[in-house]
PDB file of C-alpha atoms in Angstrom:
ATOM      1  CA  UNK M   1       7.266  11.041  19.981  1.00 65.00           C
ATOM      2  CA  UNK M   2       4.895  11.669  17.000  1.00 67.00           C
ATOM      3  CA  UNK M   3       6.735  10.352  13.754  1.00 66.00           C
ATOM      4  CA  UNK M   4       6.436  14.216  12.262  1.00 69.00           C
ATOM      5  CA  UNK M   5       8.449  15.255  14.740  1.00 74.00           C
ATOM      6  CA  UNK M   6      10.872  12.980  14.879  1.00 79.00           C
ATOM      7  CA  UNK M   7      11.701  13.388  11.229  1.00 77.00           C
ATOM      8  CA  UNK M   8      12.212  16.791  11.728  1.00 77.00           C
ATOM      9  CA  UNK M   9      14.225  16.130  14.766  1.00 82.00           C
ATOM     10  CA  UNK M  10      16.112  13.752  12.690  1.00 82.00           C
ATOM     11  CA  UNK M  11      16.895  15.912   9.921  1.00 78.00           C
ATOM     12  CA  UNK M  12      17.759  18.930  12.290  1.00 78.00           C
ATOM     13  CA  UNK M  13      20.327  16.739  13.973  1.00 82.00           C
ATOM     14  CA  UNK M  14      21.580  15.990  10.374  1.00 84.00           C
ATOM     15  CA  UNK M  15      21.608  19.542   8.848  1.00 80.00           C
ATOM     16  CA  UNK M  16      25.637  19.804   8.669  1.00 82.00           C
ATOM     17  CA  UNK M  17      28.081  17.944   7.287  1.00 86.00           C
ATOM     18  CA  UNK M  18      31.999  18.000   7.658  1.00 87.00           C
ATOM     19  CA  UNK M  19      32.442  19.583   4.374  1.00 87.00           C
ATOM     20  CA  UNK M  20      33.116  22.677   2.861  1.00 84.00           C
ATOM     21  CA  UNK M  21      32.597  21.890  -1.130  1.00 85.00           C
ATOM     22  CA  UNK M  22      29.363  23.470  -2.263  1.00 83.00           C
ATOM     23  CA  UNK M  23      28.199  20.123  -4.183  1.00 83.00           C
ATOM     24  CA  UNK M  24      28.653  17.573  -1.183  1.00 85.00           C
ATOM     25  CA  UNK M  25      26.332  20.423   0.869  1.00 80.00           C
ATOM     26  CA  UNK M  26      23.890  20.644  -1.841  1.00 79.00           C
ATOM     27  CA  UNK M  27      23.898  16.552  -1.961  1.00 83.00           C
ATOM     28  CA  UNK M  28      23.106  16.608   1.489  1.00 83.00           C
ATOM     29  CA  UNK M  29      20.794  18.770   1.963  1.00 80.00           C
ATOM     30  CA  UNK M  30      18.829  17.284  -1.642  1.00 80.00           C
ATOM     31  CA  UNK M  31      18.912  13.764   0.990  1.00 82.00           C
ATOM     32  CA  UNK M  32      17.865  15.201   3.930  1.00 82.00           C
ATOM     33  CA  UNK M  33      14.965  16.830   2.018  1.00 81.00           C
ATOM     34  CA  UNK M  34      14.268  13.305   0.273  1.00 82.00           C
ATOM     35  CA  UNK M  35      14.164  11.758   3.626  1.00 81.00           C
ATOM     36  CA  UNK M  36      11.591  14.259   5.085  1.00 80.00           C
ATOM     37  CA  UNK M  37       9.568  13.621   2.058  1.00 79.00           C
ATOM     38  CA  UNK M  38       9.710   9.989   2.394  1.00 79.00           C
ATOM     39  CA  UNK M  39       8.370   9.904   6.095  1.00 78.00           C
ATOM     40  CA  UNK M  40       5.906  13.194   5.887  1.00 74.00           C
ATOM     41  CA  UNK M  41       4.415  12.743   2.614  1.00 72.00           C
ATOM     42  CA  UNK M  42       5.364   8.694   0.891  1.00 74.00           C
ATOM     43  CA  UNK M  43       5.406   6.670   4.092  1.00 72.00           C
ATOM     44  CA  UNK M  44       3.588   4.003   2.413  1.00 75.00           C
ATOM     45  CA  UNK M  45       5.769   3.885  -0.503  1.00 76.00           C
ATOM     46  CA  UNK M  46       8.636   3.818   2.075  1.00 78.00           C
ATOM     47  CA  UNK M  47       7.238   1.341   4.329  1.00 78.00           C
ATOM     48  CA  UNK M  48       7.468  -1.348   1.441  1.00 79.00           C
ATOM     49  CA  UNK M  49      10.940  -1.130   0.975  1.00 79.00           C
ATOM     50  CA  UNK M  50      11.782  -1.282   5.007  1.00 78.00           C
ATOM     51  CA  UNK M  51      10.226  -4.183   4.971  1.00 78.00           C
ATOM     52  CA  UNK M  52      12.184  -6.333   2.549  1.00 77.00           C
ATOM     53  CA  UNK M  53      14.490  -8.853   4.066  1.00 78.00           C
ATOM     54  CA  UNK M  54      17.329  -7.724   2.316  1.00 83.00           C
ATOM     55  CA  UNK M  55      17.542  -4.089   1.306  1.00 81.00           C
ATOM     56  CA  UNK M  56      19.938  -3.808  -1.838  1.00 86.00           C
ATOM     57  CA  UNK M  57      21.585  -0.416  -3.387  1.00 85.00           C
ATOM     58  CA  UNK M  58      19.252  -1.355  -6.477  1.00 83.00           C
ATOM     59  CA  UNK M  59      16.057  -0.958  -4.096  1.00 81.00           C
ATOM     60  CA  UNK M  60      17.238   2.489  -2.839  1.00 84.00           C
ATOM     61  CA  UNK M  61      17.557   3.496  -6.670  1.00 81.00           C
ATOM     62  CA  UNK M  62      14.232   2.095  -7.347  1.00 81.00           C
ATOM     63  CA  UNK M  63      12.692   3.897  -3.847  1.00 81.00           C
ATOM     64  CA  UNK M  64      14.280   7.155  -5.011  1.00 81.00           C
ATOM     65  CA  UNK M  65      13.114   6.764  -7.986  1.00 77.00           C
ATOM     66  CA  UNK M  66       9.462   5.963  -7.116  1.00 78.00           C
ATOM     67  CA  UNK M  67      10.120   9.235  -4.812  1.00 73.00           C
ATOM     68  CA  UNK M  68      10.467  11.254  -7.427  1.00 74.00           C
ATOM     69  CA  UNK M  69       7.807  10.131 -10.365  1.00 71.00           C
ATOM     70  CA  UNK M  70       4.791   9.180  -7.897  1.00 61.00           C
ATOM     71  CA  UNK M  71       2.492  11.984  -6.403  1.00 50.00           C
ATOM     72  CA  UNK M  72       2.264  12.448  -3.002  1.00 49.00           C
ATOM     73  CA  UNK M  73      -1.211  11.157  -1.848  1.00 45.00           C
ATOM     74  CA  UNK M  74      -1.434  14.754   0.028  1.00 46.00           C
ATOM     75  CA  UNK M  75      -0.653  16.716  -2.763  1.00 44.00           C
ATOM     76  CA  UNK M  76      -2.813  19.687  -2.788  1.00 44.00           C
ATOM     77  CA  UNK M  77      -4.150  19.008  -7.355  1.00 45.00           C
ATOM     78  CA  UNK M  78      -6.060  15.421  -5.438  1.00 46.00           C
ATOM     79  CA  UNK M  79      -5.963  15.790  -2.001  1.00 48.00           C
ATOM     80  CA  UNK M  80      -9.812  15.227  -1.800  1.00 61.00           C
ATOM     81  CA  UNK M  81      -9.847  12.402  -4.089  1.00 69.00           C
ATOM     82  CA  UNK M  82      -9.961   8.593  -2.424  1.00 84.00           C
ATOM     83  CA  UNK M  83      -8.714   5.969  -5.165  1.00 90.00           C
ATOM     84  CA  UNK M  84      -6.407   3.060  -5.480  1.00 91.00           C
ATOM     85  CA  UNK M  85      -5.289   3.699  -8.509  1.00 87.00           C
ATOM     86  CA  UNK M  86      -6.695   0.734 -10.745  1.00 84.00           C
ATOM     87  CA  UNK M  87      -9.471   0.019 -13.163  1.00 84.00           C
ATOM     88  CA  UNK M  88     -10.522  -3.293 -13.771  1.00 87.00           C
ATOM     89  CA  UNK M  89     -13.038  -4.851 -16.217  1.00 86.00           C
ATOM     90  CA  UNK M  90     -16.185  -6.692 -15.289  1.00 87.00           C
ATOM     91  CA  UNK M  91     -14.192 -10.389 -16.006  1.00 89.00           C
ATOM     92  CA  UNK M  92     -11.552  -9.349 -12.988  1.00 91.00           C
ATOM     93  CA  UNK M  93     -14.317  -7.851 -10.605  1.00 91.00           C
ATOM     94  CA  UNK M  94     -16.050 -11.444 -11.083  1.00 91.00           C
ATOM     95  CA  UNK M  95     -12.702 -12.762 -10.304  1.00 93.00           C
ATOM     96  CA  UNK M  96     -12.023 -10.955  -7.414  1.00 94.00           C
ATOM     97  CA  UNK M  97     -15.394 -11.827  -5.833  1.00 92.00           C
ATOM     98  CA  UNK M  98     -14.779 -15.573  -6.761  1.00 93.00           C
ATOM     99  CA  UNK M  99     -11.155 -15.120  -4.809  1.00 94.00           C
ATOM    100  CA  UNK M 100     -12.804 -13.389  -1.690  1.00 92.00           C
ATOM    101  CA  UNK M 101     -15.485 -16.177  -1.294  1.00 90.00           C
ATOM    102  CA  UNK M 102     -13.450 -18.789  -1.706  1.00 90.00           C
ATOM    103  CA  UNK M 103     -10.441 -17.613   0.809  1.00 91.00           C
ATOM    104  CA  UNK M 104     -12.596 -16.037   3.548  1.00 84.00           C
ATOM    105  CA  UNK M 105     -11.798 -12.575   2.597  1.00 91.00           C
ATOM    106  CA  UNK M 106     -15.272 -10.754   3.023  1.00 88.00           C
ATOM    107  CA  UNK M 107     -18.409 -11.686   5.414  1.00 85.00           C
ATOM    108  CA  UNK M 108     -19.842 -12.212   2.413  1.00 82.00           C
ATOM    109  CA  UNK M 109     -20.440 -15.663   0.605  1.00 77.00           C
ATOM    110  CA  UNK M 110     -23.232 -15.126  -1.999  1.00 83.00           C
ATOM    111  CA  UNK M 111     -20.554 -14.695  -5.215  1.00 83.00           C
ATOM    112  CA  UNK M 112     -23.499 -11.927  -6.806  1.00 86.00           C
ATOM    113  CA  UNK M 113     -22.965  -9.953  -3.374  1.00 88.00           C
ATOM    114  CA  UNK M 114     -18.973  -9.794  -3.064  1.00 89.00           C
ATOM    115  CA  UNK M 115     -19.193  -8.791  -6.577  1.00 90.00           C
ATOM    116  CA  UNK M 116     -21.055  -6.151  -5.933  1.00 91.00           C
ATOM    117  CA  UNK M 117     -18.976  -5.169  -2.930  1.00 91.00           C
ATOM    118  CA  UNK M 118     -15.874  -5.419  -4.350  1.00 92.00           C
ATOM    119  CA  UNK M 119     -16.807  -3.216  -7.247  1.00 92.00           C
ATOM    120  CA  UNK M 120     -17.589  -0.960  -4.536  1.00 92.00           C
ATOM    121  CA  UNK M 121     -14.707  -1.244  -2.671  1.00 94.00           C
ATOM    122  CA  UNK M 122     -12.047  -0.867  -5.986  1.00 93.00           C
ATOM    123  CA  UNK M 123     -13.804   1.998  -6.769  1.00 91.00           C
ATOM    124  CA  UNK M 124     -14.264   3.917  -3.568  1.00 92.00           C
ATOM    125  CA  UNK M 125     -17.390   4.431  -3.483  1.00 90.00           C
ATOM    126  CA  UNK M 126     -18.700   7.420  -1.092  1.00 87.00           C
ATOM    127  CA  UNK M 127     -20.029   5.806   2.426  1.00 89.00           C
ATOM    128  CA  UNK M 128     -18.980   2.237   1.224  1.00 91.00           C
ATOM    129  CA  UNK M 129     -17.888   0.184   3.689  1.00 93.00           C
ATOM    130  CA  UNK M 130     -17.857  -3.753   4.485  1.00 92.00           C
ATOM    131  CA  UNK M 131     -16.922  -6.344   7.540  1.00 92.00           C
ATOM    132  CA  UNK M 132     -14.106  -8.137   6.560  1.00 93.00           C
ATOM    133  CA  UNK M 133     -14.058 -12.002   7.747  1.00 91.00           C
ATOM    134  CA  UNK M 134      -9.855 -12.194   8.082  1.00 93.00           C
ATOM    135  CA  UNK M 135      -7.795  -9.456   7.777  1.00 95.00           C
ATOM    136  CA  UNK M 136      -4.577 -10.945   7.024  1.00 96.00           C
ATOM    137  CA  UNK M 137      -6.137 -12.705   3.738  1.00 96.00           C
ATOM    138  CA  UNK M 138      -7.268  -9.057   3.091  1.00 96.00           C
ATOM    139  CA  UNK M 139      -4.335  -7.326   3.149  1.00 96.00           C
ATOM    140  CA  UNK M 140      -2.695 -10.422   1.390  1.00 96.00           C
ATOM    141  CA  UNK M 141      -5.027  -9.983  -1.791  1.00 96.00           C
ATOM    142  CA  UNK M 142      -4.437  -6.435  -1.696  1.00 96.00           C
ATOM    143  CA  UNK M 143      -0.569  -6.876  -1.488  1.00 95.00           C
ATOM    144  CA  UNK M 144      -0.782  -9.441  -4.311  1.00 94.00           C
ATOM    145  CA  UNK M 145      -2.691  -6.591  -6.547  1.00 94.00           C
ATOM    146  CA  UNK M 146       0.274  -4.095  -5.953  1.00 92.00           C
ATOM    147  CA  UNK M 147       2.788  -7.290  -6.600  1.00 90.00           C
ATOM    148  CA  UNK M 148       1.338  -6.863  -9.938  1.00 88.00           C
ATOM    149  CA  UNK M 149       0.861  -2.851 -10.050  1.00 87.00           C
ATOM    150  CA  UNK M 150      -2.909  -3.134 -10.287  1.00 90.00           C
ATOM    151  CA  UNK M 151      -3.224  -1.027  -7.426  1.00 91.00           C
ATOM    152  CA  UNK M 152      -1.025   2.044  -6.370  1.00 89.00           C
ATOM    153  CA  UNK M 153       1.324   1.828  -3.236  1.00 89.00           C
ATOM    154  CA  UNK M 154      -0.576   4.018  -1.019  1.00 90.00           C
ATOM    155  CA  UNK M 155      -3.391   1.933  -1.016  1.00 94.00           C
ATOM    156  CA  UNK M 156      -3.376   1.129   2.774  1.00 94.00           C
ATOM    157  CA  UNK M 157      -3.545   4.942   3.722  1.00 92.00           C
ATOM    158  CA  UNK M 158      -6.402   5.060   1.073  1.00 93.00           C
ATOM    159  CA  UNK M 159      -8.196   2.017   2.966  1.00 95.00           C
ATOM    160  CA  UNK M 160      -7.908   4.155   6.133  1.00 94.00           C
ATOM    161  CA  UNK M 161      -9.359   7.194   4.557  1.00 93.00           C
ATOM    162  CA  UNK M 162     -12.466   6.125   2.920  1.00 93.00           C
ATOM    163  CA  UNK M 163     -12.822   3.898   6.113  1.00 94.00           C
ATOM    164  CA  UNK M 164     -13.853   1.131   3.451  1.00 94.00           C
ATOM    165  CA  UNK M 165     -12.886  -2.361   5.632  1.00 95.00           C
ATOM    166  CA  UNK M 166     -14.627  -2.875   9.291  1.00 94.00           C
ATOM    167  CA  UNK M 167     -12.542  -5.296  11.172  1.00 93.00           C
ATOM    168  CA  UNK M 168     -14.807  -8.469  12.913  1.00 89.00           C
ATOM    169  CA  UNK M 169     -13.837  -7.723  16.014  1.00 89.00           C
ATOM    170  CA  UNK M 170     -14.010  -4.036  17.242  1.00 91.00           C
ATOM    171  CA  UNK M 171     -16.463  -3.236  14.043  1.00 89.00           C
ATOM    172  CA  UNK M 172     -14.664   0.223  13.759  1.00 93.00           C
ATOM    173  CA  UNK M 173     -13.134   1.262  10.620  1.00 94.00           C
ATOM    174  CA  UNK M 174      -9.141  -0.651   9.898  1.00 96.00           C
ATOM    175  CA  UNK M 175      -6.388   1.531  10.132  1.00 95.00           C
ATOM    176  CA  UNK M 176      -3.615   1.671   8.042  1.00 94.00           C
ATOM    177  CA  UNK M 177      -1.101   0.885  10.747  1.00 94.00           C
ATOM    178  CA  UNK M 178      -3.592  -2.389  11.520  1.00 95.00           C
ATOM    179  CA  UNK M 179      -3.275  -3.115   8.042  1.00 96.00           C
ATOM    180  CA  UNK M 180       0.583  -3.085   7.900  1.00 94.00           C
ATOM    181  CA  UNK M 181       1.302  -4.837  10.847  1.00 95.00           C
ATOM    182  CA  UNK M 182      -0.844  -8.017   9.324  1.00 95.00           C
ATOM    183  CA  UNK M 183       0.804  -8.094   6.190  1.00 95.00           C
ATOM    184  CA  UNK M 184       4.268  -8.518   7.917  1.00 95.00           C
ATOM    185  CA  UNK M 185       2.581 -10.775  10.007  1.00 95.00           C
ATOM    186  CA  UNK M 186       1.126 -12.620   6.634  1.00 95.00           C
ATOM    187  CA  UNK M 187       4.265 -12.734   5.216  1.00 94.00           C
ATOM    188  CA  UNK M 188       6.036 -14.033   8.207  1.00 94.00           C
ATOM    189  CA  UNK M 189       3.862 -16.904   8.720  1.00 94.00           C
ATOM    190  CA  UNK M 190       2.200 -17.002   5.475  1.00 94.00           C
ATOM    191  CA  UNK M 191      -0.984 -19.926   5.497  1.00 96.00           C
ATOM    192  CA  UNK M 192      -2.270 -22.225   2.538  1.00 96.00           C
ATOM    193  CA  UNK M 193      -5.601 -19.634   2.424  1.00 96.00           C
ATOM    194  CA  UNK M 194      -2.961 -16.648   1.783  1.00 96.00           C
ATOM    195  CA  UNK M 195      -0.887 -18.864  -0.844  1.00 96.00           C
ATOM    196  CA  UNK M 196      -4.001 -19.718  -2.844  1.00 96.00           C
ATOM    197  CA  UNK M 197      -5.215 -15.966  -2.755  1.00 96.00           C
ATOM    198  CA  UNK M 198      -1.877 -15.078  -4.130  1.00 95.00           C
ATOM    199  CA  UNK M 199      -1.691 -18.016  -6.999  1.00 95.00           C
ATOM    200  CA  UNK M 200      -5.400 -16.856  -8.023  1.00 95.00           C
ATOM    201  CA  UNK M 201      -4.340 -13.104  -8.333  1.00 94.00           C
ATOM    202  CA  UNK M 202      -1.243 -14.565 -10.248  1.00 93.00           C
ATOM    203  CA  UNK M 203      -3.128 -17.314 -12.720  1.00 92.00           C
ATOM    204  CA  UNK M 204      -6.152 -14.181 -13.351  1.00 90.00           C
ATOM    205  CA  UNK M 205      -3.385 -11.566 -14.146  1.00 86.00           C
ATOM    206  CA  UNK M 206      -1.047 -13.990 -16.375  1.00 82.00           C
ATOM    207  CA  UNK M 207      -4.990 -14.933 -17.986  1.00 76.00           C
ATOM    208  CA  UNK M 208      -5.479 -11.384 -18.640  1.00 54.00           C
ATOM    209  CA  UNK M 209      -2.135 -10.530 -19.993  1.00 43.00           C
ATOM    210  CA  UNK M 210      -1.876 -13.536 -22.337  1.00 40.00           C
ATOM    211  CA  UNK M 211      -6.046 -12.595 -23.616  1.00 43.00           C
ATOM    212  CA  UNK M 212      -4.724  -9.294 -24.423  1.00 43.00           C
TER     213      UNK M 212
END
């Protein structure tokens, strides 16, 4: 079953509730609606929370919250614009091209031409696109940016629309559900390469915070 109809097959199942009171209606229908929005329009945003180990009442606040204050990434005011949400300054781009050559994130091993791609890349550039060399230690530097908001949560949807990362094996574009599934894979079996492209997001970003 596609997941757009099974959300509203889901929420059709749910419309009533065994209550008369006007307010406990209203509540649930103001869920249900939250629920469809979540799935149809945030599933990124949602994704990240289903895939905590522990899901608390505090991380439903914060999801609700993030529901409510983030923009849909098919809301009609940007629907034709591709970004991740970040800007960076020429000392992190140099960074981030150090961390990709180092940890076997890019085909690329001339520092001068990962710089240049990941410029590219962070800024979506129109028809950019580039072979990555391991995706899991991609999607593990681009987790490690949203650890530390530099990037916005929709960013593997974003990936899948620009068609930015070819993957070394089929050399078609990565989709987003490709992307997902190797993250949880990276962060159930995480390796040294994926620790050390964490720690040097981590060290560059507590750098930058303390310079500023």
């Amino acid at each position: 079953m596609k997941p757009e109809r099974f959300i509203e097959t889901f929420c059709s199942l749910h419309h009533f509730i065994d209550c008369d009171k006007a307010c406990c209606r209203n509540a649930h229908r103001a869920n249900m609606g939250i629920v469809k929005g979540l799935y149809m329009q945030n599933h990124d945003l949602l994704e990240e929370y289903l895939n905590k180990k522990v899901f608390t009442h505090k991380d439903c606040s914060n999801l609700i919250h993030r529901y409510f204050t983030i923009m849909p990434i098919d809301s009609p005011e940007d629907s034709n614009v591709i970004t991740f949400g970040g800007k960076f300054s020429d000392e992190q781009m140099s960074c981030f091209a150090d961390i990709a050559c180092t940890n076997c994130i890019l085909s690329i091993s001339d520092k001068e031409d990962a710089r240049i791609a990941i410029t590219a890349l962070l800024q979506c550039k129109p028809g950019f696109s580039i072979k990555v060399r391991n995706i899991r230690n991609v999607v593990v530097f681009f987790d490690e940016l949203l650890v530390y908001n530099l990037i916005d949560h929709n960013w593997q949807s974003t990936m899948e629309k620009g068609g930015f990362l070819i993957s070394p094996r089929s050399n078609e574009p990565i989709k987003s559900s490709t992307l997902s599934s190797a993250l949880n894979r990276a962060k159930a079996s995480p390796t040294a390469t994926q620790a050390n492209i964490r720690k040097a997001i981590r060290e560059m970003q507590e750098g930058h915070i303390t310079d500023n």
